[in-house]
Amino acid sequence: MKLKGFTLLELIITISVLGIILAMAAPSFNHLLASNTMQRTSTELRGLIVAAKSEAVMRNTDVYLHTVGLTSTKTLTDNWCLIATTDATITDCDHNNILYKVDGRQLTGLNIKRHESYAKIRIDKMNGHPDFGGSAAPIDWITFEKESGKALTMQMSWMGRLYECGEDGESYGIEV
């Protein structure tokens, strides 16, 4: 009489092999998730700048970029936002007059910081350029990382162009 099916030994071997394969794939999968978060954050920040510059010129009014909940020290937090608004001062992420917003609750698990001198940046209504107080040097506007030691810094030029700078050549697949 022929029996069909798996023996207990075959089942144990199969489960062991699958476990080994999954254990080898887990670090790669974590890096993939981190890479996607970093790319999305970079894209969101670029979109915020482009939209703020366009709105300033189109509305013929100064637009302000506010970093709410961020400090000049890298912190692991989801309670932050970057807001483009025509108001010179705001206090929280639920402000009424928001043109565009990047919300940290949608980009979770980031160690993030802002430039120490630029919690707020004014975008000029005439040319769409950010106001750095007369300085033409680019600033390290926002620095963020998902994995320790693999940070991206968004540098902003006096013309409002963003550049991504990775540490030690790590760029998460983003053109640096």
mmCIF file of N, CA and C in Angstrom, residues 1-128:
data_model
loop_
_atom_site.group_PDB
_atom_site.id
_atom_site.type_symbol
_atom_site.label_atom_id
_atom_site.label_comp_id
_atom_site.label_asym_id
_atom_site.label_seq_id
_atom_site.Cartn_x
_atom_site.Cartn_y
_atom_site.Cartn_z
ATOM 1 N N MET A 1 0.838 -1.168 0.000
ATOM 2 C CA MET A 1 0.000 0.000 0.000
ATOM 3 C C MET A 1 0.889 1.238 0.000
ATOM 4 N N LYS A 2 0.576 2.174 -0.924
ATOM 5 C CA LYS A 2 1.348 3.411 -1.043
ATOM 6 C C LYS A 2 0.669 4.519 -0.255
ATOM 7 N N LEU A 3 1.455 5.199 0.557
ATOM 8 C CA LEU A 3 0.934 6.343 1.309
ATOM 9 C C LEU A 3 1.323 7.624 0.592
ATOM 10 N N LYS A 4 0.400 8.546 0.535
ATOM 11 C CA LYS A 4 0.678 9.832 -0.106
ATOM 12 C C LYS A 4 0.754 10.907 0.972
ATOM 13 N N GLY A 5 1.605 11.933 0.730
ATOM 14 C CA GLY A 5 1.727 13.044 1.662
ATOM 15 C C GLY A 5 3.162 13.214 2.129
ATOM 16 N N PHE A 6 3.333 14.098 3.097
ATOM 17 C CA PHE A 6 4.650 14.396 3.640
ATOM 18 C C PHE A 6 4.867 13.612 4.921
ATOM 19 N N THR A 7 6.102 13.252 5.124
ATOM 20 C CA THR A 7 6.448 12.689 6.422
ATOM 21 C C THR A 7 6.795 13.848 7.348
ATOM 22 N N LEU A 8 6.836 13.577 8.607
ATOM 23 C CA LEU A 8 7.174 14.609 9.587
ATOM 24 C C LEU A 8 8.577 15.147 9.335
ATOM 25 N N LEU A 9 9.504 14.294 8.978
ATOM 26 C CA LEU A 9 10.878 14.711 8.703
ATOM 27 C C LEU A 9 10.938 15.658 7.502
ATOM 28 N N GLU A 10 10.202 15.351 6.437
ATOM 29 C CA GLU A 10 10.172 16.222 5.256
ATOM 30 C C GLU A 10 9.588 17.589 5.600
ATOM 31 N N LEU A 11 8.560 17.601 6.407
ATOM 32 C CA LEU A 11 7.933 18.856 6.821
ATOM 33 C C LEU A 11 8.898 19.704 7.649
ATOM 34 N N ILE A 12 9.605 19.093 8.569
ATOM 35 C CA ILE A 12 10.565 19.826 9.409
ATOM 36 C C ILE A 12 11.695 20.397 8.556
ATOM 37 N N ILE A 13 12.201 19.622 7.619
ATOM 38 C CA ILE A 13 13.278 20.100 6.741
ATOM 39 C C ILE A 13 12.790 21.266 5.884
ATOM 40 N N THR A 14 11.596 21.153 5.331
ATOM 41 C CA THR A 14 11.035 22.222 4.495
ATOM 42 C C THR A 14 10.857 23.508 5.292
ATOM 43 N N ILE A 15 10.317 23.411 6.479
ATOM 44 C CA ILE A 15 10.115 24.599 7.323
ATOM 45 C C ILE A 15 11.456 25.205 7.719
ATOM 46 N N SER A 16 12.451 24.374 7.991
ATOM 47 C CA SER A 16 13.784 24.880 8.347
ATOM 48 C C SER A 16 14.414 25.642 7.190
ATOM 49 N N VAL A 17 14.313 25.094 5.984
ATOM 50 C CA VAL A 17 14.877 25.761 4.808
ATOM 51 C C VAL A 17 14.164 27.091 4.562
ATOM 52 N N LEU A 18 12.845 27.116 4.660
ATOM 53 C CA LEU A 18 12.090 28.366 4.492
ATOM 54 C C LEU A 18 12.478 29.398 5.551
ATOM 55 N N GLY A 19 12.679 28.950 6.784
ATOM 56 C CA GLY A 19 13.098 29.855 7.851
ATOM 57 C C GLY A 19 14.451 30.482 7.575
ATOM 58 N N ILE A 20 15.373 29.687 7.067
ATOM 59 C CA ILE A 20 16.710 30.204 6.733
ATOM 60 C C ILE A 20 16.621 31.225 5.607
ATOM 61 N N ILE A 21 15.835 30.928 4.582
ATOM 62 C CA ILE A 21 15.676 31.859 3.459
ATOM 63 C C ILE A 21 15.051 33.170 3.928
ATOM 64 N N LEU A 22 14.020 33.090 4.761
ATOM 65 C CA LEU A 22 13.381 34.309 5.275
ATOM 66 C C LEU A 22 14.327 35.112 6.161
ATOM 67 N N ALA A 23 15.134 34.428 6.963
ATOM 68 C CA ALA A 23 16.091 35.129 7.830
ATOM 69 C C ALA A 23 17.134 35.877 7.009
ATOM 70 N N MET A 24 17.509 35.321 5.861
ATOM 71 C CA MET A 24 18.484 36.000 5.004
ATOM 72 C C MET A 24 17.841 37.174 4.273
ATOM 73 N N ALA A 25 16.553 37.095 3.985
ATOM 74 C CA ALA A 25 15.879 38.154 3.232
ATOM 75 C C ALA A 25 15.452 39.326 4.112
ATOM 76 N N ALA A 26 15.301 39.133 5.405
ATOM 77 C CA ALA A 26 14.788 40.182 6.292
ATOM 78 C C ALA A 26 15.628 41.458 6.283
ATOM 79 N N PRO A 27 16.955 41.406 6.405
ATOM 80 C CA PRO A 27 17.727 42.660 6.371
ATOM 81 C C PRO A 27 17.567 43.410 5.053
ATOM 82 N N SER A 28 17.514 42.677 3.967
ATOM 83 C CA SER A 28 17.330 43.310 2.666
ATOM 84 C C SER A 28 15.967 43.983 2.586
ATOM 85 N N PHE A 29 14.954 43.355 3.136
ATOM 86 C CA PHE A 29 13.607 43.922 3.129
ATOM 87 C C PHE A 29 13.551 45.187 3.983
ATOM 88 N N ASN A 30 14.222 45.179 5.141
ATOM 89 C CA ASN A 30 14.259 46.377 5.989
ATOM 90 C C ASN A 30 14.933 47.537 5.265
ATOM 91 N N HIS A 31 16.011 47.242 4.534
ATOM 92 C CA HIS A 31 16.693 48.292 3.772
ATOM 93 C C HIS A 31 15.782 48.831 2.675
ATOM 94 N N LEU A 32 15.008 47.960 2.051
ATOM 95 C CA LEU A 32 14.063 48.387 1.016
ATOM 96 C C LEU A 32 13.021 49.341 1.598
ATOM 97 N N LEU A 33 12.488 49.013 2.770
ATOM 98 C CA LEU A 33 11.509 49.896 3.417
ATOM 99 C C LEU A 33 12.135 51.242 3.776
ATOM 100 N N ALA A 34 13.358 51.213 4.315
ATOM 101 C CA ALA A 34 14.050 52.458 4.662
ATOM 102 C C ALA A 34 14.312 53.291 3.419
ATOM 103 N N SER A 35 14.731 52.647 2.355
ATOM 104 C CA SER A 35 14.999 53.346 1.100
ATOM 105 C C SER A 35 13.738 54.012 0.562
ATOM 106 N N ASN A 36 12.622 53.312 0.619
ATOM 107 C CA ASN A 36 11.358 53.894 0.149
ATOM 108 C C ASN A 36 10.949 55.103 0.982
ATOM 109 N N THR A 37 11.123 55.026 2.302
ATOM 110 C CA THR A 37 10.788 56.162 3.165
ATOM 111 C C THR A 37 11.679 57.357 2.855
ATOM 112 N N MET A 38 12.966 57.112 2.653
ATOM 113 C CA MET A 38 13.892 58.203 2.355
ATOM 114 C C MET A 38 13.563 58.848 1.007
ATOM 115 N N GLN A 39 13.278 58.033 0.000
ATOM 116 C CA GLN A 39 12.936 58.579 -1.310
ATOM 117 C C GLN A 39 11.639 59.378 -1.250
ATOM 118 N N ARG A 40 10.670 58.870 -0.515
ATOM 119 C CA ARG A 40 9.389 59.582 -0.398
ATOM 120 C C ARG A 40 9.576 60.917 0.320
ATOM 121 N N THR A 41 10.360 60.923 1.398
ATOM 122 C CA THR A 41 10.612 62.168 2.125
ATOM 123 C C THR A 41 11.297 63.183 1.219
ATOM 124 N N SER A 42 12.292 62.739 0.480
ATOM 125 C CA SER A 42 12.995 63.620 -0.446
ATOM 126 C C SER A 42 12.039 64.204 -1.486
ATOM 127 N N THR A 43 11.186 63.369 -2.045
ATOM 128 C CA THR A 43 10.220 63.822 -3.047
ATOM 129 C C THR A 43 9.229 64.816 -2.453
ATOM 130 N N GLU A 44 8.765 64.541 -1.242
ATOM 131 C CA GLU A 44 7.813 65.444 -0.576
ATOM 132 C C GLU A 44 8.449 66.818 -0.324
ATOM 133 N N LEU A 45 9.706 66.832 0.119
ATOM 134 C CA LEU A 45 10.381 68.106 0.386
ATOM 135 C C LEU A 45 10.600 68.894 -0.900
ATOM 136 N N ARG A 46 10.988 68.203 -1.952
ATOM 137 C CA ARG A 46 11.152 68.875 -3.253
ATOM 138 C C ARG A 46 9.827 69.478 -3.716
ATOM 139 N N GLY A 47 8.765 68.715 -3.587
ATOM 140 C CA GLY A 47 7.448 69.203 -3.993
ATOM 141 C C GLY A 47 7.018 70.421 -3.205
ATOM 142 N N LEU A 48 7.317 70.432 -1.907
ATOM 143 C CA LEU A 48 6.974 71.575 -1.060
ATOM 144 C C LEU A 48 7.684 72.835 -1.533
ATOM 145 N N ILE A 49 8.968 72.722 -1.843
ATOM 146 C CA ILE A 49 9.741 73.881 -2.306
ATOM 147 C C ILE A 49 9.213 74.392 -3.640
ATOM 148 N N VAL A 50 9.002 73.493 -4.586
ATOM 149 C CA VAL A 50 8.512 73.897 -5.910
ATOM 150 C C VAL A 50 7.155 74.588 -5.781
ATOM 151 N N ALA A 51 6.272 74.014 -4.983
ATOM 152 C CA ALA A 51 4.941 74.598 -4.807
ATOM 153 C C ALA A 51 5.014 75.962 -4.121
ATOM 154 N N ALA A 52 5.860 76.089 -3.095
ATOM 155 C CA ALA A 52 5.978 77.361 -2.374
ATOM 156 C C ALA A 52 6.523 78.458 -3.281
ATOM 157 N N LYS A 53 7.525 78.129 -4.085
ATOM 158 C CA LYS A 53 8.081 79.123 -5.008
ATOM 159 C C LYS A 53 7.037 79.549 -6.038
ATOM 160 N N SER A 54 6.310 78.596 -6.572
ATOM 161 C CA SER A 54 5.275 78.910 -7.565
ATOM 162 C C SER A 54 4.165 79.765 -6.971
ATOM 163 N N GLU A 55 3.727 79.408 -5.778
ATOM 164 C CA GLU A 55 2.650 80.164 -5.122
ATOM 165 C C GLU A 55 3.076 81.596 -4.816
ATOM 166 N N ALA A 56 4.314 81.782 -4.382
ATOM 167 C CA ALA A 56 4.791 83.129 -4.060
ATOM 168 C C ALA A 56 4.723 84.036 -5.285
ATOM 169 N N VAL A 57 5.202 83.545 -6.411
ATOM 170 C CA VAL A 57 5.207 84.352 -7.634
ATOM 171 C C VAL A 57 3.790 84.516 -8.173
ATOM 172 N N MET A 58 3.019 83.428 -8.194
ATOM 173 C CA MET A 58 1.664 83.469 -8.743
ATOM 174 C C MET A 58 0.746 84.397 -7.939
ATOM 175 N N ARG A 59 0.834 84.338 -6.609
ATOM 176 C CA ARG A 59 -0.021 85.164 -5.749
ATOM 177 C C ARG A 59 0.540 86.572 -5.537
ATOM 178 N N ASN A 60 1.794 86.783 -5.941
ATOM 179 C CA ASN A 60 2.481 88.049 -5.713
ATOM 180 C C ASN A 60 2.473 88.419 -4.225
ATOM 181 N N THR A 61 2.749 87.419 -3.408
ATOM 182 C CA THR A 61 2.857 87.619 -1.964
ATOM 183 C C THR A 61 3.931 86.674 -1.422
ATOM 184 N N ASP A 62 4.627 87.103 -0.392
ATOM 185 C CA ASP A 62 5.660 86.260 0.202
ATOM 186 C C ASP A 62 5.035 84.988 0.775
ATOM 187 N N VAL A 63 5.723 83.879 0.585
ATOM 188 C CA VAL A 63 5.315 82.598 1.163
ATOM 189 C C VAL A 63 6.402 82.193 2.147
ATOM 190 N N TYR A 64 6.001 81.624 3.268
ATOM 191 C CA TYR A 64 6.942 81.231 4.315
ATOM 192 C C TYR A 64 6.956 79.718 4.469
ATOM 193 N N LEU A 65 8.157 79.171 4.589
ATOM 194 C CA LEU A 65 8.334 77.752 4.897
ATOM 195 C C LEU A 65 8.637 77.648 6.383
ATOM 196 N N HIS A 66 7.770 76.990 7.121
ATOM 197 C CA HIS A 66 7.938 76.829 8.566
ATOM 198 C C HIS A 66 8.269 75.374 8.884
ATOM 199 N N THR A 67 9.230 75.176 9.773
ATOM 200 C CA THR A 67 9.532 73.843 10.294
ATOM 201 C C THR A 67 8.978 73.787 11.714
ATOM 202 N N VAL A 68 7.880 73.090 11.880
ATOM 203 C CA VAL A 68 7.210 72.999 13.178
ATOM 204 C C VAL A 68 7.574 71.668 13.828
ATOM 205 N N GLY A 69 8.045 71.720 15.071
ATOM 206 C CA GLY A 69 8.378 70.507 15.806
ATOM 207 C C GLY A 69 9.771 69.970 15.531
ATOM 208 N N LEU A 70 10.568 70.689 14.740
ATOM 209 C CA LEU A 70 11.942 70.265 14.464
ATOM 210 C C LEU A 70 12.915 71.190 15.171
ATOM 211 N N THR A 71 14.040 70.630 15.589
ATOM 212 C CA THR A 71 15.100 71.417 16.210
ATOM 213 C C THR A 71 16.376 71.230 15.392
ATOM 214 N N SER A 72 17.435 71.869 15.824
ATOM 215 C CA SER A 72 18.719 71.728 15.133
ATOM 216 C C SER A 72 19.481 70.489 15.600
ATOM 217 N N THR A 73 18.861 69.690 16.462
ATOM 218 C CA THR A 73 19.433 68.423 16.918
ATOM 219 C C THR A 73 18.621 67.278 16.330
ATOM 220 N N LYS A 74 19.308 66.304 15.757
ATOM 221 C CA LYS A 74 18.617 65.170 15.146
ATOM 222 C C LYS A 74 17.816 64.421 16.206
ATOM 223 N N THR A 75 16.515 64.260 15.954
ATOM 224 C CA THR A 75 15.611 63.648 16.912
ATOM 225 C C THR A 75 14.720 62.633 16.210
ATOM 226 N N LEU A 76 14.474 61.498 16.860
ATOM 227 C CA LEU A 76 13.543 60.501 16.336
ATOM 228 C C LEU A 76 12.141 60.905 16.772
ATOM 229 N N THR A 77 11.375 61.465 15.842
ATOM 230 C CA THR A 77 10.027 61.922 16.155
ATOM 231 C C THR A 77 9.160 61.891 14.910
ATOM 232 N N ASP A 78 7.865 61.708 15.118
ATOM 233 C CA ASP A 78 6.886 61.800 14.035
ATOM 234 C C ASP A 78 6.028 63.046 14.208
ATOM 235 N N ASN A 79 6.267 63.803 15.276
ATOM 236 C CA ASN A 79 5.457 64.970 15.609
ATOM 237 C C ASN A 79 6.099 66.239 15.039
ATOM 238 N N TRP A 80 6.135 66.342 13.721
ATOM 239 C CA TRP A 80 6.714 67.504 13.053
ATOM 240 C C TRP A 80 5.980 67.720 11.742
ATOM 241 N N CYS A 81 6.156 68.900 11.187
ATOM 242 C CA CYS A 81 5.621 69.183 9.855
ATOM 243 C C CYS A 81 6.397 70.344 9.244
ATOM 244 N N LEU A 82 6.376 70.395 7.936
ATOM 245 C CA LEU A 82 6.920 71.517 7.175
ATOM 246 C C LEU A 82 5.741 72.123 6.436
ATOM 247 N N ILE A 83 5.549 73.419 6.608
ATOM 248 C CA ILE A 83 4.359 74.080 6.077
ATOM 249 C C ILE A 83 4.750 75.255 5.198
ATOM 250 N N ALA A 84 4.087 75.361 4.054
ATOM 251 C CA ALA A 84 4.179 76.549 3.207
ATOM 252 C C ALA A 84 2.891 77.338 3.432
ATOM 253 N N THR A 85 3.041 78.604 3.827
ATOM 254 C CA THR A 85 1.890 79.449 4.124
ATOM 255 C C THR A 85 2.239 80.905 3.825
ATOM 256 N N THR A 86 1.232 81.743 3.730
ATOM 257 C CA THR A 86 1.475 83.176 3.546
ATOM 258 C C THR A 86 1.596 83.895 4.884
ATOM 259 N N ASP A 87 1.412 83.183 5.988
ATOM 260 C CA ASP A 87 1.535 83.772 7.323
ATOM 261 C C ASP A 87 2.988 83.713 7.796
ATOM 262 N N ALA A 88 3.466 84.825 8.346
ATOM 263 C CA ALA A 88 4.856 84.903 8.798
ATOM 264 C C ALA A 88 5.101 84.111 10.079
ATOM 265 N N THR A 89 4.079 83.908 10.891
ATOM 266 C CA THR A 89 4.241 83.143 12.127
ATOM 267 C C THR A 89 3.126 82.109 12.237
ATOM 268 N N ILE A 90 3.504 80.925 12.681
ATOM 269 C CA ILE A 90 2.530 79.877 12.991
ATOM 270 C C ILE A 90 3.020 79.143 14.229
ATOM 271 N N THR A 91 2.126 78.429 14.890
ATOM 272 C CA THR A 91 2.489 77.768 16.141
ATOM 273 C C THR A 91 2.377 76.250 16.093
ATOM 274 N N ASP A 92 1.551 75.718 15.187
ATOM 275 C CA ASP A 92 1.378 74.270 15.162
ATOM 276 C C ASP A 92 1.085 73.760 13.753
ATOM 277 N N CYS A 93 1.014 72.451 13.630
ATOM 278 C CA CYS A 93 0.806 71.818 12.323
ATOM 279 C C CYS A 93 -0.637 71.903 11.841
ATOM 280 N N ASP A 94 -1.546 72.333 12.696
ATOM 281 C CA ASP A 94 -2.961 72.440 12.329
ATOM 282 C C ASP A 94 -3.358 73.875 12.027
ATOM 283 N N HIS A 95 -2.422 74.645 11.530
ATOM 284 C CA HIS A 95 -2.654 76.050 11.194
ATOM 285 C C HIS A 95 -3.740 76.158 10.118
ATOM 286 N N ASN A 96 -4.507 77.252 10.141
ATOM 287 C CA ASN A 96 -5.633 77.416 9.211
ATOM 288 C C ASN A 96 -5.211 77.739 7.786
ATOM 289 N N ASN A 97 -4.226 78.600 7.605
ATOM 290 C CA ASN A 97 -3.867 79.106 6.281
ATOM 291 C C ASN A 97 -2.681 78.329 5.702
ATOM 292 N N ILE A 98 -2.892 77.052 5.391
ATOM 293 C CA ILE A 98 -1.820 76.204 4.871
ATOM 294 C C ILE A 98 -1.973 76.069 3.365
ATOM 295 N N LEU A 99 -0.892 76.379 2.646
ATOM 296 C CA LEU A 99 -0.896 76.154 1.200
ATOM 297 C C LEU A 99 -0.488 74.713 0.900
ATOM 298 N N TYR A 100 0.613 74.283 1.501
ATOM 299 C CA TYR A 100 1.123 72.923 1.329
ATOM 300 C C TYR A 100 1.750 72.473 2.637
ATOM 301 N N LYS A 101 1.729 71.154 2.863
ATOM 302 C CA LYS A 101 2.249 70.632 4.127
ATOM 303 C C LYS A 101 2.876 69.257 3.916
ATOM 304 N N VAL A 102 4.024 69.038 4.553
ATOM 305 C CA VAL A 102 4.644 67.720 4.651
ATOM 306 C C VAL A 102 4.520 67.324 6.116
ATOM 307 N N ASP A 103 3.803 66.236 6.381
ATOM 308 C CA ASP A 103 3.460 65.835 7.741
ATOM 309 C C ASP A 103 4.323 64.659 8.190
ATOM 310 N N GLY A 104 4.988 64.818 9.336
ATOM 311 C CA GLY A 104 5.846 63.769 9.872
ATOM 312 C C GLY A 104 5.097 62.521 10.282
ATOM 313 N N ARG A 105 3.797 62.630 10.548
ATOM 314 C CA ARG A 105 3.014 61.449 10.915
ATOM 315 C C ARG A 105 2.835 60.505 9.729
ATOM 316 N N GLN A 106 3.064 61.006 8.527
ATOM 317 C CA GLN A 106 2.975 60.156 7.339
ATOM 318 C C GLN A 106 4.347 59.640 6.911
ATOM 319 N N LEU A 107 5.390 60.129 7.544
ATOM 320 C CA LEU A 107 6.768 59.707 7.249
ATOM 321 C C LEU A 107 7.408 59.252 8.559
ATOM 322 N N THR A 108 6.950 58.147 9.091
ATOM 323 C CA THR A 108 7.303 57.736 10.445
ATOM 324 C C THR A 108 8.706 57.148 10.545
ATOM 325 N N GLY A 109 9.243 57.259 11.755
ATOM 326 C CA GLY A 109 10.503 56.612 12.087
ATOM 327 C C GLY A 109 11.759 57.309 11.603
ATOM 328 N N LEU A 110 11.685 58.606 11.342
ATOM 329 C CA LEU A 110 12.856 59.335 10.861
ATOM 330 C C LEU A 110 13.559 60.057 12.003
ATOM 331 N N ASN A 111 14.889 60.011 11.995
ATOM 332 C CA ASN A 111 15.696 60.931 12.792
ATOM 333 C C ASN A 111 15.844 62.161 11.915
ATOM 334 N N ILE A 112 15.392 63.302 12.386
ATOM 335 C CA ILE A 112 15.329 64.470 11.511
ATOM 336 C C ILE A 112 15.713 65.732 12.270
ATOM 337 N N LYS A 113 16.336 66.664 11.553
ATOM 338 C CA LYS A 113 16.671 67.967 12.138
ATOM 339 C C LYS A 113 16.609 69.027 11.046
ATOM 340 N N ARG A 114 16.544 70.281 11.479
ATOM 341 C CA ARG A 114 16.539 71.422 10.564
ATOM 342 C C ARG A 114 17.816 72.233 10.774
ATOM 343 N N HIS A 115 18.037 73.202 9.896
ATOM 344 C CA HIS A 115 19.165 74.118 10.048
ATOM 345 C C HIS A 115 18.952 74.944 11.318
ATOM 346 N N GLU A 116 20.012 75.180 12.055
ATOM 347 C CA GLU A 116 19.896 75.881 13.345
ATOM 348 C C GLU A 116 19.374 77.307 13.221
ATOM 349 N N SER A 117 19.602 77.970 12.097
ATOM 350 C CA SER A 117 19.196 79.371 11.957
ATOM 351 C C SER A 117 17.930 79.570 11.134
ATOM 352 N N TYR A 118 17.399 78.504 10.551
ATOM 353 C CA TYR A 118 16.284 78.686 9.620
ATOM 354 C C TYR A 118 15.079 77.823 9.983
ATOM 355 N N ALA A 119 14.412 78.172 11.082
ATOM 356 C CA ALA A 119 13.140 77.525 11.418
ATOM 357 C C ALA A 119 12.052 78.029 10.480
ATOM 358 N N LYS A 120 12.291 79.205 9.904
ATOM 359 C CA LYS A 120 11.354 79.805 8.948
ATOM 360 C C LYS A 120 12.170 80.403 7.810
ATOM 361 N N ILE A 121 11.720 80.166 6.581
ATOM 362 C CA ILE A 121 12.376 80.741 5.406
ATOM 363 C C ILE A 121 11.323 81.477 4.589
ATOM 364 N N ARG A 122 11.625 82.726 4.263
ATOM 365 C CA ARG A 122 10.709 83.518 3.437
ATOM 366 C C ARG A 122 11.051 83.308 1.968
ATOM 367 N N ILE A 123 10.023 83.032 1.159
ATOM 368 C CA ILE A 123 10.179 82.912 -0.290
ATOM 369 C C ILE A 123 9.700 84.226 -0.901
ATOM 370 N N ASP A 124 10.585 84.887 -1.636
ATOM 371 C CA ASP A 124 10.291 86.210 -2.191
ATOM 372 C C ASP A 124 9.201 86.143 -3.262
ATOM 373 N N LYS A 125 8.278 87.092 -3.197
ATOM 374 C CA LYS A 125 7.145 87.109 -4.126
ATOM 375 C C LYS A 125 7.536 87.520 -5.545
ATOM 376 N N MET A 126 8.646 88.206 -5.710
ATOM 377 C CA MET A 126 9.037 88.693 -7.032
ATOM 378 C C MET A 126 9.756 87.635 -7.872
ATOM 379 N N ASN A 127 10.662 86.883 -7.234
ATOM 380 C CA ASN A 127 11.468 85.938 -8.009
ATOM 381 C C ASN A 127 11.388 84.497 -7.506
ATOM 382 N N GLY A 128 10.689 84.257 -6.406
ATOM 383 C CA GLY A 128 10.556 82.904 -5.877
ATOM 384 C C GLY A 128 11.804 82.365 -5.206
#
